CSV table of C-alpha atoms in Angstrom, one decimal:
chain,number,residue,atom,x,y,z
A,1,UNK,CA,-77.3,13.1,21.4
A,2,UNK,CA,-73.9,12.7,22.2
A,3,UNK,CA,-70.1,12.1,20.6
A,4,UNK,CA,-67.8,14.0,18.4
A,5,UNK,CA,-67.8,14.1,14.9
A,6,UNK,CA,-63.9,15.4,13.4
A,7,UNK,CA,-64.1,16.9,9.8
A,8,UNK,CA,-61.2,17.4,7.9
A,9,UNK,CA,-59.7,16.6,4.5
A,10,UNK,CA,-56.3,15.9,5.8
A,11,UNK,CA,-56.5,11.7,6.9
A,12,UNK,CA,-53.4,12.2,9.4
A,13,UNK,CA,-55.2,15.0,11.0
A,14,UNK,CA,-58.2,13.7,11.1
A,15,UNK,CA,-57.6,10.3,12.4
A,16,UNK,CA,-55.0,11.6,14.8
A,17,UNK,CA,-57.6,14.1,16.3
A,18,UNK,CA,-60.2,11.2,16.5
A,19,UNK,CA,-57.9,8.6,17.8
A,20,UNK,CA,-56.9,11.4,20.7
A,21,UNK,CA,-60.6,11.8,21.3
A,22,UNK,CA,-61.1,8.1,21.6
A,23,UNK,CA,-59.1,7.7,25.0
A,24,UNK,CA,-61.9,9.6,26.5
A,25,UNK,CA,-64.9,8.2,25.0
A,26,UNK,CA,-66.6,7.6,28.0
A,27,UNK,CA,-66.7,11.1,28.7
A,28,UNK,CA,-66.9,12.2,25.1
A,29,UNK,CA,-69.4,9.3,23.3
A,30,UNK,CA,-68.6,7.8,20.3
A,31,UNK,CA,-66.5,9.7,17.8
A,32,UNK,CA,-67.3,9.9,14.3
A,33,UNK,CA,-65.1,11.2,11.1
A,34,UNK,CA,-66.1,12.8,7.9
A,35,UNK,CA,-63.5,14.0,5.0
A,36,UNK,CA,-65.5,17.0,3.7
A,37,UNK,CA,-68.5,19.0,4.0
A,38,UNK,CA,-71.1,17.3,2.4
A,39,UNK,CA,-69.8,13.9,4.6
A,40,UNK,CA,-70.0,16.1,7.8
A,41,UNK,CA,-73.8,17.2,6.8
A,42,UNK,CA,-74.6,13.6,6.5
A,43,UNK,CA,-72.8,12.1,9.6
A,44,UNK,CA,-74.7,14.8,11.6
A,45,UNK,CA,-78.1,13.7,10.2
A,46,UNK,CA,-77.3,10.0,11.0
A,47,UNK,CA,-75.3,10.3,14.1
A,48,UNK,CA,-76.4,13.1,15.9
A,49,UNK,CA,-73.3,14.2,17.8
A,50,UNK,CA,-73.3,16.8,20.7
A,51,UNK,CA,-70.1,18.6,19.1
A,52,UNK,CA,-68.4,19.1,15.7
A,53,UNK,CA,-65.0,19.7,14.8
A,54,UNK,CA,-64.6,21.1,11.4
A,55,UNK,CA,-61.9,22.0,9.4
A,56,UNK,CA,-62.5,25.4,7.0
A,57,UNK,CA,-60.6,24.7,3.7
A,58,UNK,CA,-62.0,21.4,2.2
A,59,UNK,CA,-62.5,20.5,-1.7
A,60,UNK,CA,-66.2,20.8,-2.5
A,61,UNK,CA,-68.4,22.4,0.2
A,62,UNK,CA,-66.2,24.4,3.0
A,63,UNK,CA,-66.3,24.2,6.6
A,64,UNK,CA,-68.0,27.4,7.0
A,65,UNK,CA,-71.0,26.4,4.8
A,66,UNK,CA,-71.2,22.9,6.4
A,67,UNK,CA,-71.5,24.7,9.5
A,68,UNK,CA,-74.3,26.6,8.2
A,69,UNK,CA,-76.1,24.0,7.1
A,70,UNK,CA,-75.5,22.0,10.1
A,71,UNK,CA,-76.6,24.3,12.3
A,72,UNK,CA,-80.0,24.4,10.7
A,73,UNK,CA,-80.7,21.2,10.2
A,74,UNK,CA,-84.2,19.8,11.4
A,75,UNK,CA,-82.7,18.1,14.5
A,76,UNK,CA,-83.9,18.1,17.7
A,77,UNK,CA,-80.9,19.8,18.8
A,78,UNK,CA,-78.2,21.1,16.8
A,79,UNK,CA,-74.8,20.3,17.7
A,80,UNK,CA,-72.1,22.7,18.6
A,81,UNK,CA,-69.5,23.1,15.7
A,82,UNK,CA,-66.1,24.4,16.6
A,83,UNK,CA,-63.5,25.3,13.9
A,84,UNK,CA,-60.4,23.5,13.9
A,85,UNK,CA,-57.7,26.1,12.4
A,86,UNK,CA,-54.0,27.7,12.0
A,87,UNK,CA,-53.4,31.3,13.0
A,88,UNK,CA,-53.1,32.3,9.3
A,89,UNK,CA,-57.2,32.4,8.9
A,90,UNK,CA,-58.7,35.2,11.0
A,91,UNK,CA,-60.7,36.7,8.1
A,92,UNK,CA,-62.5,33.2,7.8
A,93,UNK,CA,-62.7,32.6,11.3
A,94,UNK,CA,-64.8,35.8,11.6
A,95,UNK,CA,-67.4,34.2,8.5
A,96,UNK,CA,-67.6,30.8,11.0
A,97,UNK,CA,-68.4,33.2,14.2
A,98,UNK,CA,-70.9,35.0,12.4
A,99,UNK,CA,-72.3,31.8,11.0
A,100,UNK,CA,-72.7,30.3,14.5
A,101,UNK,CA,-70.1,28.4,15.5
A,102,UNK,CA,-68.9,27.9,18.7
A,103,UNK,CA,-65.7,29.1,18.3
A,104,UNK,CA,-62.1,27.6,17.2
A,105,UNK,CA,-59.3,25.2,18.3
A,106,UNK,CA,-55.6,25.2,16.9
A,107,UNK,CA,-55.1,22.5,14.9
A,108,UNK,CA,-51.0,22.5,16.4
A,109,UNK,CA,-52.1,22.8,20.2
A,110,UNK,CA,-50.6,20.2,23.0
A,111,UNK,CA,-52.8,17.1,22.6
A,112,UNK,CA,-53.7,17.2,26.2
A,113,UNK,CA,-54.7,21.3,25.8
A,114,UNK,CA,-57.3,19.9,22.9
A,115,UNK,CA,-58.6,16.9,24.5
A,116,UNK,CA,-59.4,19.0,27.6
A,117,UNK,CA,-61.0,21.9,25.3
A,118,UNK,CA,-63.0,19.2,23.4
A,119,UNK,CA,-64.3,17.8,27.0
A,120,UNK,CA,-65.6,21.3,28.3
A,121,UNK,CA,-67.1,22.4,24.7
A,122,UNK,CA,-68.8,18.6,25.0
A,123,UNK,CA,-70.6,19.6,28.3
A,124,UNK,CA,-71.4,23.5,27.8
A,125,UNK,CA,-71.3,26.4,25.7
A,126,UNK,CA,-68.1,27.8,26.7
A,127,UNK,CA,-66.2,30.6,25.1
A,128,UNK,CA,-62.7,28.9,24.1
A,129,UNK,CA,-59.8,31.8,24.7
A,130,UNK,CA,-62.1,34.2,25.2
A,131,UNK,CA,-59.7,37.2,25.0
A,132,UNK,CA,-58.4,36.0,21.8
A,133,UNK,CA,-61.8,35.6,20.5
A,134,UNK,CA,-62.7,39.5,21.5
A,135,UNK,CA,-59.7,40.5,19.9
A,136,UNK,CA,-60.6,38.6,16.7
A,137,UNK,CA,-64.2,40.2,16.6
A,138,UNK,CA,-63.2,44.0,17.9
A,139,UNK,CA,-60.6,43.8,14.5
A,140,UNK,CA,-63.5,42.4,12.0
A,141,UNK,CA,-66.8,43.8,13.5
A,142,UNK,CA,-68.2,47.0,11.6
A,143,UNK,CA,-70.8,48.3,13.7
A,144,UNK,CA,-73.9,48.8,12.1
A,145,UNK,CA,-75.2,51.8,14.3
A,146,UNK,CA,-73.9,54.3,17.1
A,147,UNK,CA,-72.9,52.1,20.5
A,148,UNK,CA,-75.6,51.7,22.7
A,149,UNK,CA,-75.0,54.2,25.8
A,150,UNK,CA,-75.1,53.1,29.5
A,151,UNK,CA,-74.7,50.0,31.1
A,152,UNK,CA,-78.7,49.3,32.0
A,153,UNK,CA,-80.1,51.5,28.9
A,154,UNK,CA,-83.5,50.2,27.4
A,155,UNK,CA,-82.8,48.3,24.3
A,156,UNK,CA,-82.8,50.2,21.2
A,157,UNK,CA,-85.7,49.3,18.3
A,158,UNK,CA,-83.4,48.6,16.1
A,159,UNK,CA,-82.9,45.3,17.8
A,160,UNK,CA,-84.6,42.3,15.8
A,161,UNK,CA,-86.4,41.1,19.1
A,162,UNK,CA,-87.1,43.1,22.5
A,163,UNK,CA,-84.7,42.4,25.0
A,164,UNK,CA,-85.4,43.4,28.6
A,165,UNK,CA,-82.9,45.7,30.4
A,166,UNK,CA,-81.2,42.4,32.1
A,167,UNK,CA,-80.8,40.8,29.1
A,168,UNK,CA,-79.4,43.3,27.3
A,169,UNK,CA,-76.9,43.7,30.5
A,170,UNK,CA,-76.1,39.8,30.2
A,171,UNK,CA,-75.6,40.1,26.2
A,172,UNK,CA,-72.8,43.0,27.2
A,173,UNK,CA,-71.0,40.7,29.9
A,174,UNK,CA,-71.2,37.7,27.0
A,175,UNK,CA,-69.3,39.9,24.7
A,176,UNK,CA,-66.7,40.6,27.5
A,177,UNK,CA,-66.1,36.9,27.5
A,178,UNK,CA,-67.6,36.5,31.0
A,179,UNK,CA,-68.9,33.1,31.6
A,180,UNK,CA,-72.0,32.0,33.8
A,181,UNK,CA,-70.5,32.3,37.1
A,182,UNK,CA,-68.6,35.5,36.7
A,183,UNK,CA,-71.8,37.2,35.3
A,184,UNK,CA,-73.8,35.9,38.6
A,185,UNK,CA,-71.4,37.2,40.8
A,186,UNK,CA,-71.6,40.8,38.8
A,187,UNK,CA,-75.5,40.9,39.1
A,188,UNK,CA,-75.8,39.0,42.0
A,189,UNK,CA,-77.9,36.5,41.1
A,190,UNK,CA,-77.9,32.6,40.6
A,191,UNK,CA,-75.9,31.1,37.9
A,192,UNK,CA,-79.4,29.0,37.3
A,193,UNK,CA,-80.6,32.5,36.9
A,194,UNK,CA,-77.9,34.0,34.3
A,195,UNK,CA,-78.4,30.5,32.4
A,196,UNK,CA,-82.3,31.7,32.0
A,197,UNK,CA,-81.4,35.4,31.0
A,198,UNK,CA,-78.5,33.8,28.4
A,199,UNK,CA,-81.0,31.4,27.2
A,200,UNK,CA,-83.9,34.0,26.5
A,201,UNK,CA,-81.5,36.2,25.5
A,202,UNK,CA,-80.3,33.9,22.4
A,203,UNK,CA,-83.8,32.6,21.6
A,204,UNK,CA,-85.0,36.1,21.1
A,205,UNK,CA,-81.8,37.0,18.8
A,206,UNK,CA,-82.0,33.6,17.2
A,207,UNK,CA,-78.4,33.1,18.0
A,208,UNK,CA,-76.5,29.5,18.2
A,209,UNK,CA,-73.3,30.3,20.2
A,210,UNK,CA,-72.1,32.6,23.0
A,211,UNK,CA,-69.2,33.2,20.0
A,212,UNK,CA,-72.3,34.4,17.9
A,213,UNK,CA,-73.4,36.7,20.3
A,214,UNK,CA,-69.9,38.0,21.0
A,215,UNK,CA,-70.3,39.0,17.1
A,216,UNK,CA,-73.8,40.2,17.4
A,217,UNK,CA,-72.8,42.4,20.2
A,218,UNK,CA,-69.8,44.3,18.4
A,219,UNK,CA,-71.5,44.6,15.2
A,220,UNK,CA,-74.4,46.5,16.9
A,221,UNK,CA,-72.8,48.6,18.9
A,222,UNK,CA,-73.8,47.1,22.1
A,223,UNK,CA,-70.1,46.2,22.8
A,224,UNK,CA,-66.9,48.5,21.5
A,225,UNK,CA,-63.1,47.6,22.0
A,226,UNK,CA,-63.3,50.5,24.4
A,227,UNK,CA,-65.9,49.2,26.6
A,228,UNK,CA,-64.7,45.5,26.7
A,229,UNK,CA,-62.1,45.4,29.6
A,230,UNK,CA,-61.8,42.4,31.6
A,231,UNK,CA,-61.2,44.3,34.9
A,232,UNK,CA,-62.4,41.8,37.6
A,233,UNK,CA,-62.4,38.8,35.6
A,234,UNK,CA,-60.8,35.7,36.5
A,235,UNK,CA,-58.1,34.6,34.4
A,236,UNK,CA,-59.6,32.6,31.5
A,237,UNK,CA,-58.2,29.3,30.6
A,238,UNK,CA,-56.4,29.6,27.4
A,239,UNK,CA,-56.6,26.7,25.1
């Protein structure tokens, strides 16, 4: 599975982004296009790209509903879905993250930054602009229960799966925006071990992206705005 699908009903934006990505086709694989949500679902089924760049507002099936369907398609490995957006769509962005999208990219960002971000996302499930994402989630998330106390407290019964202490700790770090290398340094294990904990945690909670894990942590009181400081973090790349 490889390649990128660009989904946008505006022809100029869609073809412009596809042309830009085509300059790095050796790294990204084939570049596909779709003009609406239904066409995107058909393209993912036929081409099985590794990454989908999805507009939100489109005629017919909107980007959020299309993403939700794509992430549940019976394919070997669903693609990562990243929203193409503008700054004035925060509520819609939050809905997209809850649906399992991996993050968002701004349509008007410099071409070089957009290209770098897409390449990074095509290679791993990274958090794009983690500080901005956390700000968005902190504003919109409404915890369904009081915060879980203590950095190593036992997982509460309200969680849909029984996380180990370590998996709960890793979930908190993911919610802070830390990448696997940061987490490995915090808990003194290898990056490979962190990847295993992240994979098991997301599998148990049926999460499809790190961004969705951030939303889950805030909505379930595992992370809070007060407790999500970034002291000690390496500066995150701002896409």
